[in-house]
């Protein structure tokens, strides 16, 4: 091989050429579904689900939540993920055809900020949730202290770093196990709630007006 790579080799190394089917980690619709289900259950079900009643009306919160998913996430998924999955072309590279090379920096910056923002929100919610569980277990509010939450956040960051260093294929194998497990846990949680309180009670019960984020329907 020549010491100086040609344009095709350089493009392949830098990720600018389409990824062939045999080279893809997510090579089937089932693998893609499990990855999306893992993220969806972890974020939307367990982290965001408990916050829906805080809008002041549980029913409106659920309806608005579903509308937001349909109007935003599905459109983004269909427009960006499906072409990338089918043709092996990075979505940022695909945007160069209508935004240009410089214009493609706009979705790239938006993607990075969105990923970092979501990571920060999820990290904070997980750390605070663990802190509250520890406080309930120890029957004291001291465990839910901000310093403890910061330490938990750093520990989660360290664990995430270790997992990511193992490579994307290892993360995908984890998704194949975690995704179905989270879905089973979500269905089981809903079943236990309905069995104990009833669907009507869960549907019409709202948080106290003083705790709601807004009184404007």
PDB file of C-alpha atoms in Angstrom:
ATOM      1  CA  UNK A   1       0.000   0.000   0.000  1.00  0.00           C
ATOM      2  CA  UNK A   2       1.229   3.443  -0.803  1.00  0.00           C
ATOM      3  CA  UNK A   3       2.373   5.564   2.102  1.00  0.00           C
ATOM      4  CA  UNK A   4       0.090   8.343   0.841  1.00  0.00           C
ATOM      5  CA  UNK A   5      -3.561   7.292   0.832  1.00  0.00           C
ATOM      6  CA  UNK A   6      -5.657   8.133  -2.205  1.00  0.00           C
ATOM      7  CA  UNK A   7      -8.838  10.207  -1.997  1.00  0.00           C
ATOM      8  CA  UNK A   8     -11.081   7.125  -1.713  1.00  0.00           C
ATOM      9  CA  UNK A   9      -9.011   5.640   1.110  1.00  0.00           C
ATOM     10  CA  UNK A  10      -8.869   8.976   2.934  1.00  0.00           C
ATOM     11  CA  UNK A  11     -12.612   9.365   2.590  1.00  0.00           C
ATOM     12  CA  UNK A  12     -13.195   5.869   3.927  1.00  0.00           C
ATOM     13  CA  UNK A  13     -10.888   6.457   6.883  1.00  0.00           C
ATOM     14  CA  UNK A  14     -12.524   9.777   7.769  1.00  0.00           C
ATOM     15  CA  UNK A  15     -16.009   8.270   7.525  1.00  0.00           C
ATOM     16  CA  UNK A  16     -17.152  10.200   4.471  1.00  0.00           C
ATOM     17  CA  UNK A  17     -18.010   7.142   2.371  1.00  0.00           C
ATOM     18  CA  UNK A  18     -21.265   5.191   2.937  1.00  0.00           C
ATOM     19  CA  UNK A  19     -21.012   2.334   5.400  1.00  0.00           C
ATOM     20  CA  UNK A  20     -21.674  -1.020   3.751  1.00  0.00           C
ATOM     21  CA  UNK A  21     -24.235  -3.373   5.269  1.00  0.00           C
ATOM     22  CA  UNK A  22     -21.597  -5.862   6.366  1.00  0.00           C
ATOM     23  CA  UNK A  23     -19.679  -3.122   8.199  1.00  0.00           C
ATOM     24  CA  UNK A  24     -22.588  -1.789  10.235  1.00  0.00           C
ATOM     25  CA  UNK A  25     -23.009  -2.500  13.927  1.00  0.00           C
ATOM     26  CA  UNK A  26     -26.768  -1.901  13.705  1.00  0.00           C
ATOM     27  CA  UNK A  27     -27.450  -4.151  10.721  1.00  0.00           C
ATOM     28  CA  UNK A  28     -31.139  -4.985  11.172  1.00  0.00           C
ATOM     29  CA  UNK A  29     -34.408  -3.283  12.012  1.00  0.00           C
ATOM     30  CA  UNK A  30     -34.553  -5.347  15.214  1.00  0.00           C
ATOM     31  CA  UNK A  31     -31.212  -3.970  16.410  1.00  0.00           C
ATOM     32  CA  UNK A  32     -32.331  -0.435  15.574  1.00  0.00           C
ATOM     33  CA  UNK A  33     -35.607  -0.993  17.438  1.00  0.00           C
ATOM     34  CA  UNK A  34     -33.825  -2.312  20.532  1.00  0.00           C
ATOM     35  CA  UNK A  35     -31.482   0.686  20.591  1.00  0.00           C
ATOM     36  CA  UNK A  36     -34.363   3.153  20.272  1.00  0.00           C
ATOM     37  CA  UNK A  37     -36.437   1.228  22.823  1.00  0.00           C
ATOM     38  CA  UNK A  38     -33.596   1.327  25.331  1.00  0.00           C
ATOM     39  CA  UNK A  39     -33.272   5.100  25.018  1.00  0.00           C
ATOM     40  CA  UNK A  40     -37.033   5.586  24.938  1.00  0.00           C
ATOM     41  CA  UNK A  41     -37.749   3.536  28.046  1.00  0.00           C
ATOM     42  CA  UNK A  42     -34.849   4.993  30.006  1.00  0.00           C
ATOM     43  CA  UNK A  43     -35.738   8.615  29.206  1.00  0.00           C
ATOM     44  CA  UNK A  44     -39.419   8.903  28.365  1.00  0.00           C
ATOM     45  CA  UNK A  45     -40.901   6.189  30.593  1.00  0.00           C
ATOM     46  CA  UNK A  46     -38.913   6.266  33.805  1.00  0.00           C
ATOM     47  CA  UNK A  47     -37.431   9.764  33.861  1.00  0.00           C
ATOM     48  CA  UNK A  48     -40.028  11.929  32.113  1.00  0.00           C
ATOM     49  CA  UNK A  49     -43.152   9.917  32.920  1.00  0.00           C
ATOM     50  CA  UNK A  50     -43.242  10.972  36.559  1.00  0.00           C
ATOM     51  CA  UNK A  51     -42.999  14.640  35.546  1.00  0.00           C
ATOM     52  CA  UNK A  52     -46.108  14.662  33.324  1.00  0.00           C
ATOM     53  CA  UNK A  53     -48.625  15.316  36.141  1.00  0.00           C
ATOM     54  CA  UNK A  54     -46.608  18.377  37.183  1.00  0.00           C
ATOM     55  CA  UNK A  55     -48.127  20.403  34.347  1.00  0.00           C
ATOM     56  CA  UNK A  56     -51.267  20.587  36.488  1.00  0.00           C
ATOM     57  CA  UNK A  57     -53.518  18.246  34.514  1.00  0.00           C
ATOM     58  CA  UNK A  58     -52.409  14.640  34.117  1.00  0.00           C
ATOM     59  CA  UNK A  59     -54.611  13.991  31.096  1.00  0.00           C
ATOM     60  CA  UNK A  60     -53.423  17.066  29.244  1.00  0.00           C
ATOM     61  CA  UNK A  61     -49.837  16.208  30.162  1.00  0.00           C
ATOM     62  CA  UNK A  62     -50.123  12.734  28.645  1.00  0.00           C
ATOM     63  CA  UNK A  63     -51.893  14.014  25.518  1.00  0.00           C
ATOM     64  CA  UNK A  64     -49.379  16.822  25.041  1.00  0.00           C
ATOM     65  CA  UNK A  65     -46.526  14.399  25.581  1.00  0.00           C
ATOM     66  CA  UNK A  66     -47.811  12.055  22.866  1.00  0.00           C
ATOM     67  CA  UNK A  67     -48.395  14.961  20.473  1.00  0.00           C
ATOM     68  CA  UNK A  68     -44.867  16.204  21.096  1.00  0.00           C
ATOM     69  CA  UNK A  69     -43.432  12.789  20.297  1.00  0.00           C
ATOM     70  CA  UNK A  70     -45.465  12.525  17.091  1.00  0.00           C
ATOM     71  CA  UNK A  71     -44.708  16.080  15.971  1.00  0.00           C
ATOM     72  CA  UNK A  72     -41.002  16.091  16.766  1.00  0.00           C
ATOM     73  CA  UNK A  73     -39.249  12.787  17.401  1.00  0.00           C
ATOM     74  CA  UNK A  74     -40.923  10.721  14.685  1.00  0.00           C
ATOM     75  CA  UNK A  75     -40.381  13.419  12.035  1.00  0.00           C
ATOM     76  CA  UNK A  76     -36.694  13.686  12.948  1.00  0.00           C
ATOM     77  CA  UNK A  77     -36.324   9.907  13.004  1.00  0.00           C
ATOM     78  CA  UNK A  78     -37.968   9.417   9.609  1.00  0.00           C
ATOM     79  CA  UNK A  79     -36.100  12.286   7.940  1.00  0.00           C
ATOM     80  CA  UNK A  80     -32.632  11.566   9.328  1.00  0.00           C
ATOM     81  CA  UNK A  81     -32.327   8.049  10.729  1.00  0.00           C
ATOM     82  CA  UNK A  82     -34.057   6.076   7.978  1.00  0.00           C
ATOM     83  CA  UNK A  83     -31.917   7.383   5.069  1.00  0.00           C
ATOM     84  CA  UNK A  84     -28.792   6.844   7.156  1.00  0.00           C
ATOM     85  CA  UNK A  85     -29.892   3.329   8.091  1.00  0.00           C
ATOM     86  CA  UNK A  86     -30.845   2.382   4.545  1.00  0.00           C
ATOM     87  CA  UNK A  87     -27.939   3.892   2.606  1.00  0.00           C
ATOM     88  CA  UNK A  88     -25.204   4.055   5.276  1.00  0.00           C
ATOM     89  CA  UNK A  89     -24.784   7.819   4.847  1.00  0.00           C
ATOM     90  CA  UNK A  90     -24.202  10.035   7.856  1.00  0.00           C
ATOM     91  CA  UNK A  91     -27.086  12.463   8.346  1.00  0.00           C
ATOM     92  CA  UNK A  92     -24.724  15.452   8.610  1.00  0.00           C
ATOM     93  CA  UNK A  93     -23.038  14.449   5.352  1.00  0.00           C
ATOM     94  CA  UNK A  94     -26.443  14.062   3.716  1.00  0.00           C
ATOM     95  CA  UNK A  95     -27.337  17.651   4.688  1.00  0.00           C
ATOM     96  CA  UNK A  96     -24.431  18.954   2.582  1.00  0.00           C
ATOM     97  CA  UNK A  97     -26.456  18.282  -0.560  1.00  0.00           C
ATOM     98  CA  UNK A  98     -28.887  21.107   0.281  1.00  0.00           C
ATOM     99  CA  UNK A  99     -27.027  23.151   2.923  1.00  0.00           C
ATOM    100  CA  UNK A 100     -23.518  23.035   1.527  1.00  0.00           C
ATOM    101  CA  UNK A 101     -20.320  22.196   3.392  1.00  0.00           C
ATOM    102  CA  UNK A 102     -20.461  25.275   5.611  1.00  0.00           C
ATOM    103  CA  UNK A 103     -24.199  25.047   6.079  1.00  0.00           C
ATOM    104  CA  UNK A 104     -23.886  21.470   7.343  1.00  0.00           C
ATOM    105  CA  UNK A 105     -22.148  22.870  10.410  1.00  0.00           C
ATOM    106  CA  UNK A 106     -25.524  24.126  11.627  1.00  0.00           C
ATOM    107  CA  UNK A 107     -27.148  20.676  12.103  1.00  0.00           C
ATOM    108  CA  UNK A 108     -23.812  19.352  13.392  1.00  0.00           C
ATOM    109  CA  UNK A 109     -23.705  21.990  16.141  1.00  0.00           C
ATOM    110  CA  UNK A 110     -27.383  21.403  16.896  1.00  0.00           C
ATOM    111  CA  UNK A 111     -26.817  17.646  17.135  1.00  0.00           C
ATOM    112  CA  UNK A 112     -23.865  18.044  19.505  1.00  0.00           C
ATOM    113  CA  UNK A 113     -25.663  20.554  21.734  1.00  0.00           C
ATOM    114  CA  UNK A 114     -28.769  18.383  21.812  1.00  0.00           C
ATOM    115  CA  UNK A 115     -26.775  15.268  22.739  1.00  0.00           C
ATOM    116  CA  UNK A 116     -24.818  17.091  25.444  1.00  0.00           C
ATOM    117  CA  UNK A 117     -27.989  18.709  26.790  1.00  0.00           C
ATOM    118  CA  UNK A 118     -29.865  15.422  26.982  1.00  0.00           C
ATOM    119  CA  UNK A 119     -26.875  13.712  28.577  1.00  0.00           C
ATOM    120  CA  UNK A 120     -26.715  16.436  31.242  1.00  0.00           C
ATOM    121  CA  UNK A 121     -30.463  16.228  31.958  1.00  0.00           C
ATOM    122  CA  UNK A 122     -30.474  12.427  32.167  1.00  0.00           C
ATOM    123  CA  UNK A 123     -27.351  12.407  34.322  1.00  0.00           C
ATOM    124  CA  UNK A 124     -28.853  14.937  36.749  1.00  0.00           C
ATOM    125  CA  UNK A 125     -32.179  13.082  36.975  1.00  0.00           C
ATOM    126  CA  UNK A 126     -30.538   9.698  37.547  1.00  0.00           C
ATOM    127  CA  UNK A 127     -28.202  11.070  40.221  1.00  0.00           C
ATOM    128  CA  UNK A 128     -31.032  12.899  41.988  1.00  0.00           C
ATOM    129  CA  UNK A 129     -33.268   9.834  41.776  1.00  0.00           C
ATOM    130  CA  UNK A 130     -30.593   7.630  43.354  1.00  0.00           C
ATOM    131  CA  UNK A 131     -30.056  10.285  46.026  1.00  0.00           C
ATOM    132  CA  UNK A 132     -33.742  10.331  46.884  1.00  0.00           C
ATOM    133  CA  UNK A 133     -33.854   6.537  47.054  1.00  0.00           C
ATOM    134  CA  UNK A 134     -30.885   6.540  49.412  1.00  0.00           C
ATOM    135  CA  UNK A 135     -32.557   9.225  51.514  1.00  0.00           C
ATOM    136  CA  UNK A 136     -35.741   7.151  51.723  1.00  0.00           C
ATOM    137  CA  UNK A 137     -33.738   4.037  52.593  1.00  0.00           C
ATOM    138  CA  UNK A 138     -31.744   5.794  55.322  1.00  0.00           C
ATOM    139  CA  UNK A 139     -34.794   7.769  56.515  1.00  0.00           C
ATOM    140  CA  UNK A 140     -32.867  11.019  56.456  1.00  0.00           C
ATOM    141  CA  UNK A 141     -32.683  13.987  54.084  1.00  0.00           C
ATOM    142  CA  UNK A 142     -28.929  14.245  54.473  1.00  0.00           C
ATOM    143  CA  UNK A 143     -28.305  11.613  51.796  1.00  0.00           C
ATOM    144  CA  UNK A 144     -30.161  13.675  49.182  1.00  0.00           C
ATOM    145  CA  UNK A 145     -27.686  16.485  49.850  1.00  0.00           C
ATOM    146  CA  UNK A 146     -26.385  18.303  46.739  1.00  0.00           C
ATOM    147  CA  UNK A 147     -22.831  17.166  47.481  1.00  0.00           C
ATOM    148  CA  UNK A 148     -23.940  13.531  47.443  1.00  0.00           C
ATOM    149  CA  UNK A 149     -25.775  14.092  44.147  1.00  0.00           C
ATOM    150  CA  UNK A 150     -22.629  15.631  42.641  1.00  0.00           C
ATOM    151  CA  UNK A 151     -20.575  12.622  43.768  1.00  0.00           C
ATOM    152  CA  UNK A 152     -23.181  10.270  42.298  1.00  0.00           C
ATOM    153  CA  UNK A 153     -23.047  12.212  39.014  1.00  0.00           C
ATOM    154  CA  UNK A 154     -19.270  11.855  38.876  1.00  0.00           C
ATOM    155  CA  UNK A 155     -19.558   8.127  39.595  1.00  0.00           C
ATOM    156  CA  UNK A 156     -22.117   7.720  36.779  1.00  0.00           C
ATOM    157  CA  UNK A 157     -19.852   9.666  34.420  1.00  0.00           C
ATOM    158  CA  UNK A 158     -16.970   7.346  35.286  1.00  0.00           C
ATOM    159  CA  UNK A 159     -19.071   4.234  34.690  1.00  0.00           C
ATOM    160  CA  UNK A 160     -20.316   5.636  31.374  1.00  0.00           C
ATOM    161  CA  UNK A 161     -16.752   6.371  30.291  1.00  0.00           C
ATOM    162  CA  UNK A 162     -15.676   2.811  31.090  1.00  0.00           C
ATOM    163  CA  UNK A 163     -18.579   1.347  29.100  1.00  0.00           C
ATOM    164  CA  UNK A 164     -17.963   3.609  26.097  1.00  0.00           C
ATOM    165  CA  UNK A 165     -14.262   2.727  26.029  1.00  0.00           C
ATOM    166  CA  UNK A 166     -15.303  -0.862  25.322  1.00  0.00           C
ATOM    167  CA  UNK A 167     -16.551   0.225  21.917  1.00  0.00           C
ATOM    168  CA  UNK A 168     -19.874   0.684  20.197  1.00  0.00           C
ATOM    169  CA  UNK A 169     -20.362  -3.028  19.572  1.00  0.00           C
ATOM    170  CA  UNK A 170     -20.206  -3.679  23.307  1.00  0.00           C
ATOM    171  CA  UNK A 171     -22.726  -0.875  23.901  1.00  0.00           C
ATOM    172  CA  UNK A 172     -25.007  -2.407  21.269  1.00  0.00           C
ATOM    173  CA  UNK A 173     -24.806  -5.809  22.952  1.00  0.00           C
ATOM    174  CA  UNK A 174     -25.766  -4.120  26.216  1.00  0.00           C
ATOM    175  CA  UNK A 175     -28.729  -2.484  24.437  1.00  0.00           C
ATOM    176  CA  UNK A 176     -29.894  -5.873  23.204  1.00  0.00           C
ATOM    177  CA  UNK A 177     -30.228  -6.958  26.845  1.00  0.00           C
ATOM    178  CA  UNK A 178     -31.223  -3.697  28.522  1.00  0.00           C
ATOM    179  CA  UNK A 179     -33.852  -2.643  25.948  1.00  0.00           C
ATOM    180  CA  UNK A 180     -36.212  -5.630  26.336  1.00  0.00           C
ATOM    181  CA  UNK A 181     -35.621  -5.641  30.106  1.00  0.00           C
ATOM    182  CA  UNK A 182     -36.657  -1.994  30.416  1.00  0.00           C
ATOM    183  CA  UNK A 183     -39.787  -2.607  28.341  1.00  0.00           C
ATOM    184  CA  UNK A 184     -40.783  -5.536  30.558  1.00  0.00           C
ATOM    185  CA  UNK A 185     -40.110  -3.423  33.656  1.00  0.00           C
ATOM    186  CA  UNK A 186     -42.205  -0.544  32.273  1.00  0.00           C
ATOM    187  CA  UNK A 187     -45.170  -2.818  31.515  1.00  0.00           C
ATOM    188  CA  UNK A 188     -44.844  -4.472  34.932  1.00  0.00           C
ATOM    189  CA  UNK A 189     -44.763  -1.076  36.668  1.00  0.00           C
ATOM    190  CA  UNK A 190     -47.907   0.039  34.833  1.00  0.00           C
ATOM    191  CA  UNK A 191     -49.636  -3.236  35.695  1.00  0.00           C
ATOM    192  CA  UNK A 192     -48.830  -2.862  39.397  1.00  0.00           C
ATOM    193  CA  UNK A 193     -50.019   0.756  39.430  1.00  0.00           C
ATOM    194  CA  UNK A 194     -53.286  -0.090  37.681  1.00  0.00           C
ATOM    195  CA  UNK A 195     -53.829  -3.091  39.925  1.00  0.00           C
ATOM    196  CA  UNK A 196     -53.356  -1.010  43.079  1.00  0.00           C
ATOM    197  CA  UNK A 197     -55.022   2.285  42.154  1.00  0.00           C
ATOM    198  CA  UNK A 198     -57.114   1.576  39.048  1.00  0.00           C
ATOM    199  CA  UNK A 199     -56.827   3.190  35.634  1.00  0.00           C
ATOM    200  CA  UNK A 200     -59.482   5.836  36.344  1.00  0.00           C
ATOM    201  CA  UNK A 201     -57.691   7.007  39.488  1.00  0.00           C
ATOM    202  CA  UNK A 202     -54.372   7.292  37.646  1.00  0.00           C
ATOM    203  CA  UNK A 203     -56.028   9.138  34.750  1.00  0.00           C
ATOM    204  CA  UNK A 204     -57.911  11.811  36.712  1.00  0.00           C
ATOM    205  CA  UNK A 205     -55.674  12.383  39.753  1.00  0.00           C
ATOM    206  CA  UNK A 206     -53.689  15.618  39.588  1.00  0.00           C
ATOM    207  CA  UNK A 207     -50.970  17.096  41.764  1.00  0.00           C
ATOM    208  CA  UNK A 208     -52.007  19.844  44.233  1.00  0.00           C
ATOM    209  CA  UNK A 209     -52.524  23.201  42.555  1.00  0.00           C
ATOM    210  CA  UNK A 210     -49.644  24.685  44.566  1.00  0.00           C
ATOM    211  CA  UNK A 211     -47.246  22.061  43.175  1.00  0.00           C
ATOM    212  CA  UNK A 212     -48.299  22.391  39.518  1.00  0.00           C
ATOM    213  CA  UNK A 213     -46.010  24.155  37.086  1.00  0.00           C
ATOM    214  CA  UNK A 214     -48.886  26.130  35.590  1.00  0.00           C
ATOM    215  CA  UNK A 215     -52.613  26.749  36.005  1.00  0.00           C
ATOM    216  CA  UNK A 216     -53.074  27.734  32.353  1.00  0.00           C
ATOM    217  CA  UNK A 217     -54.723  24.872  30.445  1.00  0.00           C
TER     218      UNK A 217
END
